[in-house]
PDB file of C-alpha atoms in Angstrom:
ATOM      1  CA  MET A   1     201.662  92.102 -66.508  1.00  0.00           C
ATOM      2  CA  TYR A   2     200.889  94.961 -64.127  1.00  0.00           C
ATOM      3  CA  ALA A   3     204.106  94.857 -62.160  1.00  0.00           C
ATOM      4  CA  LEU A   4     206.002  97.170 -64.612  1.00  0.00           C
ATOM      5  CA  PRO A   5     203.198  99.770 -64.889  1.00  0.00           C
ATOM      6  CA  PHE A   6     202.735  99.704 -61.116  1.00  0.00           C
ATOM      7  CA  PHE A   7     206.531 100.313 -60.676  1.00  0.00           C
ATOM      8  CA  VAL A   8     206.534 103.084 -63.136  1.00  0.00           C
ATOM      9  CA  ALA A   9     203.498 104.728 -61.516  1.00  0.00           C
ATOM     10  CA  LEU A  10     204.984 104.432 -58.014  1.00  0.00           C
ATOM     11  CA  SER A  11     208.354 105.831 -59.078  1.00  0.00           C
ATOM     12  CA  ILE A  12     206.949 108.752 -61.106  1.00  0.00           C
ATOM     13  CA  GLY A  13     204.332 109.484 -58.467  1.00  0.00           C
ATOM     14  CA  THR A  14     206.990 109.494 -55.810  1.00  0.00           C
ATOM     15  CA  LEU A  15     209.267 111.766 -57.932  1.00  0.00           C
ATOM     16  CA  ALA A  16     206.377 114.195 -58.515  1.00  0.00           C
ATOM     17  CA  PHE A  17     205.559 114.289 -54.762  1.00  0.00           C
ATOM     18  CA  ARG A  18     209.116 114.956 -53.978  1.00  0.00           C
ATOM     19  CA  ASP A  19     209.232 117.790 -56.539  1.00  0.00           C
ATOM     20  CA  GLY A  20     206.219 119.526 -55.055  1.00  0.00           C
ATOM     21  CA  ALA A  21     203.245 118.252 -56.944  1.00  0.00           C
ATOM     22  CA  GLY A  22     201.258 117.556 -53.787  1.00  0.00           C
ATOM     23  CA  VAL A  23     199.374 114.429 -52.794  1.00  0.00           C
ATOM     24  CA  PHE A  24     196.569 114.736 -55.358  1.00  0.00           C
ATOM     25  CA  GLY A  25     198.893 115.861 -58.186  1.00  0.00           C
ATOM     26  CA  ALA A  26     201.373 112.989 -57.478  1.00  0.00           C
ATOM     27  CA  LEU A  27     198.598 110.526 -57.386  1.00  0.00           C
ATOM     28  CA  LEU A  28     197.233 111.776 -60.622  1.00  0.00           C
ATOM     29  CA  ILE A  29     200.497 111.815 -62.342  1.00  0.00           C
ATOM     30  CA  GLY A  30     201.361 108.363 -61.068  1.00  0.00           C
ATOM     31  CA  VAL A  31     198.140 106.803 -62.227  1.00  0.00           C
ATOM     32  CA  ALA A  32     198.440 108.507 -65.663  1.00  0.00           C
ATOM     33  CA  SER A  33     202.051 107.291 -66.114  1.00  0.00           C
ATOM     34  CA  GLY A  34     201.181 103.679 -65.143  1.00  0.00           C
ATOM     35  CA  ALA A  35     198.153 103.584 -67.434  1.00  0.00           C
ATOM     36  CA  LEU A  36     200.297 105.080 -70.246  1.00  0.00           C
ATOM     37  CA  THR A  37     202.997 102.467 -69.734  1.00  0.00           C
ATOM     38  CA  LEU A  38     200.473  99.644 -69.919  1.00  0.00           C
ATOM     39  CA  ALA A  39     198.633 101.033 -73.015  1.00  0.00           C
ATOM     40  CA  ALA A  40     201.970 101.715 -74.809  1.00  0.00           C
ATOM     41  CA  GLY A  41     203.107  98.116 -74.126  1.00  0.00           C
ATOM     42  CA  ARG A  42     199.832  96.604 -75.394  1.00  0.00           C
ATOM     43  CA  VAL A  43     199.776  98.905 -78.550  1.00  0.00           C
ATOM     44  CA  ALA A  44     203.437  98.176 -79.334  1.00  0.00           C
ATOM     45  CA  VAL A  45     202.878  94.393 -79.106  1.00  0.00           C
ATOM     46  CA  ALA A  46     199.546  94.626 -81.066  1.00  0.00           C
ATOM     47  CA  PHE A  47     200.998  96.577 -84.002  1.00  0.00           C
ATOM     48  CA  SER A  48     204.529  95.185 -84.109  1.00  0.00           C
ATOM     49  CA  ARG A  49     205.492  93.120 -87.091  1.00  0.00           C
ATOM     50  CA  SER A  50     208.676  91.858 -85.707  1.00  0.00           C
ATOM     51  CA  LEU A  51     208.524  88.728 -83.489  1.00  0.00           C
ATOM     52  CA  ALA A  52     211.867  89.732 -81.916  1.00  0.00           C
ATOM     53  CA  LEU A  53     210.359  93.133 -80.893  1.00  0.00           C
ATOM     54  CA  ARG A  54     207.283  91.402 -79.372  1.00  0.00           C
ATOM     55  CA  VAL A  55     209.346  88.971 -77.439  1.00  0.00           C
ATOM     56  CA  ALA A  56     211.478  91.921 -76.188  1.00  0.00           C
ATOM     57  CA  ILE A  57     208.438  93.986 -75.025  1.00  0.00           C
ATOM     58  CA  ALA A  58     206.936  90.830 -73.374  1.00  0.00           C
ATOM     59  CA  THR A  59     210.167  90.217 -71.663  1.00  0.00           C
ATOM     60  CA  VAL A  60     210.336  93.803 -70.283  1.00  0.00           C
ATOM     61  CA  PHE A  61     206.824  93.328 -68.851  1.00  0.00           C
ATOM     62  CA  ALA A  62     207.477  89.765 -67.636  1.00  0.00           C
ATOM     63  CA  ALA A  63     210.756  90.335 -65.802  1.00  0.00           C
ATOM     64  CA  PRO A  64     209.377  92.502 -62.972  1.00  0.00           C
ATOM     65  CA  ALA A  65     206.412  90.169 -62.725  1.00  0.00           C
ATOM     66  CA  ALA A  66     208.738  87.204 -62.317  1.00  0.00           C
ATOM     67  CA  ILE A  67     210.709  89.043 -59.555  1.00  0.00           C
ATOM     68  CA  ALA A  68     207.513  89.981 -57.771  1.00  0.00           C
ATOM     69  CA  GLY A  69     206.160  86.424 -58.113  1.00  0.00           C
ATOM     70  CA  TYR A  70     209.323  84.928 -56.718  1.00  0.00           C
ATOM     71  CA  HIS A  71     209.190  87.001 -53.630  1.00  0.00           C
ATOM     72  CA  VAL A  72     205.455  86.437 -53.070  1.00  0.00           C
ATOM     73  CA  VAL A  73     205.741  82.678 -53.490  1.00  0.00           C
ATOM     74  CA  PHE A  74     208.895  82.517 -51.354  1.00  0.00           C
ATOM     75  CA  ALA A  75     207.210  84.515 -48.456  1.00  0.00           C
ATOM     76  CA  LEU A  76     204.094  82.282 -48.656  1.00  0.00           C
ATOM     77  CA  SER A  77     206.115  79.077 -48.855  1.00  0.00           C
ATOM     78  CA  GLN A  78     207.699  79.913 -45.410  1.00  0.00           C
ATOM     79  CA  ILE A  79     204.380  79.259 -43.812  1.00  0.00           C
ATOM     80  CA  GLY A  80     204.307  75.489 -44.638  1.00  0.00           C
ATOM     81  CA  VAL A  81     207.673  74.442 -46.044  1.00  0.00           C
ATOM     82  CA  PRO A  82     210.465  73.908 -43.447  1.00  0.00           C
ATOM     83  CA  SER A  83     213.304  73.360 -46.005  1.00  0.00           C
ATOM     84  CA  SER A  84     215.082  76.449 -47.465  1.00  0.00           C
ATOM     85  CA  ALA A  85     215.962  74.648 -50.681  1.00  0.00           C
ATOM     86  CA  TRP A  86     212.432  73.686 -51.443  1.00  0.00           C
ATOM     87  CA  ARG A  87     211.257  77.150 -50.640  1.00  0.00           C
ATOM     88  CA  HIS A  88     213.642  78.429 -53.368  1.00  0.00           C
ATOM     89  CA  VAL A  89     212.537  75.675 -55.784  1.00  0.00           C
ATOM     90  CA  PHE A  90     208.784  76.594 -55.319  1.00  0.00           C
ATOM     91  CA  ALA A  91     209.632  80.251 -55.625  1.00  0.00           C
ATOM     92  CA  CYS A  92     211.425  79.711 -58.913  1.00  0.00           C
ATOM     93  CA  LEU A  93     208.535  77.611 -60.144  1.00  0.00           C
ATOM     94  CA  GLY A  94     206.077  80.428 -59.101  1.00  0.00           C
ATOM     95  CA  ALA A  95     208.130  82.991 -60.852  1.00  0.00           C
ATOM     96  CA  ALA A  96     208.179  81.080 -64.067  1.00  0.00           C
ATOM     97  CA  CYS A  97     204.401  80.635 -63.984  1.00  0.00           C
ATOM     98  CA  ILE A  98     203.769  84.247 -63.191  1.00  0.00           C
ATOM     99  CA  SER A  99     206.096  85.559 -65.844  1.00  0.00           C
ATOM    100  CA  GLY A 100     204.640  83.144 -68.417  1.00  0.00           C
ATOM    101  CA  THR A 101     201.133  84.399 -67.498  1.00  0.00           C
ATOM    102  CA  ALA A 102     202.190  88.032 -67.795  1.00  0.00           C
ATOM    103  CA  SER A 103     203.847  87.589 -71.187  1.00  0.00           C
ATOM    104  CA  GLY A 104     200.849  85.546 -72.404  1.00  0.00           C
ATOM    105  CA  ARG A 105     198.356  88.202 -71.251  1.00  0.00           C
ATOM    106  CA  LEU A 106     200.334  90.810 -73.005  1.00  0.00           C
ATOM    107  CA  THR A 107     200.738  88.936 -76.264  1.00  0.00           C
ATOM    108  CA  VAL A 108     196.975  88.112 -76.525  1.00  0.00           C
ATOM    109  CA  PHE A 109     196.646  91.493 -78.355  1.00  0.00           C
ATOM    110  CA  ALA A 110     199.148  90.621 -81.064  1.00  0.00           C
ATOM    111  CA  LYS A 111     197.616  89.927 -84.445  1.00  0.00           C
ATOM    112  CA  THR A 112     198.754  86.727 -86.259  1.00  0.00           C
ATOM    113  CA  ARG A 113     200.278  87.713 -89.553  1.00  0.00           C
ATOM    114  CA  PRO A 114     199.703  85.599 -92.638  1.00  0.00           C
ATOM    115  CA  SER A 115     203.284  84.398 -92.791  1.00  0.00           C
ATOM    116  CA  GLU A 116     203.203  83.258 -89.123  1.00  0.00           C
ATOM    117  CA  SER A 117     200.028  81.101 -89.315  1.00  0.00           C
ATOM    118  CA  ALA A 118     201.343  77.549 -89.647  1.00  0.00           C
ATOM    119  CA  GLY A 119     203.879  78.592 -92.313  1.00  0.00           C
ATOM    120  CA  VAL A 120     201.086  79.189 -94.969  1.00  0.00           C
ATOM    121  CA  LEU A 121     201.439  82.250 -97.151  1.00  0.00           C
ATOM    122  CA  GLU A 122     198.417  83.763 -98.596  1.00  0.00           C
ATOM    123  CA  ASN A 123     200.079  85.678-101.430  1.00  0.00           C
ATOM    124  CA  THR A 124     201.681  82.896-103.406  1.00  0.00           C
ATOM    125  CA  ALA A 125     203.327  83.492-106.721  1.00  0.00           C
ATOM    126  CA  ARG A 126     201.006  82.889-109.721  1.00  0.00           C
ATOM    127  CA  PRO A 127     202.266  81.748-113.060  1.00  0.00           C
ATOM    128  CA  VAL A 128     202.725  84.349-115.713  1.00  0.00           C
ATOM    129  CA  LEU A 129     200.959  82.377-118.387  1.00  0.00           C
ATOM    130  CA  PRO A 130     198.065  80.501-116.627  1.00  0.00           C
ATOM    131  CA  ALA A 131     197.001  78.862-119.961  1.00  0.00           C
ATOM    132  CA  ALA A 132     200.413  77.181-120.241  1.00  0.00           C
ATOM    133  CA  THR A 133     200.025  75.349-116.964  1.00  0.00           C
ATOM    134  CA  HIS A 134     196.887  73.529-118.102  1.00  0.00           C
ATOM    135  CA  GLU A 135     198.768  71.397-120.748  1.00  0.00           C
TER     136      GLU A 135
END
């Protein structure tokens, strides 16, 4: 979940340093941009009513985590796994687990809407003449 904000912070901090912000200014700008990216993602998922938008935001946050997870698991599997094919298999499984964890941690803040909770609607239609339904 933190891979995208880290990438944004590193990129913007490097850009600020290159443009003359200095070490302290680049660090401050980088940290602020990473925190803003994380906060914006969490707020967007929490207040979004569209399931498709929530899935898209979670995918944007989970994709860099999957790439980072793949490379970490692949590098660590070189210690004990001699087969190249099995290292790639373990790396793919690690990437899937890490991206699932990232998207799960991001969608924890999403509120369940009444229409999404087990298909039950709270505002069901009521009859116009309630006395007529008793007969």
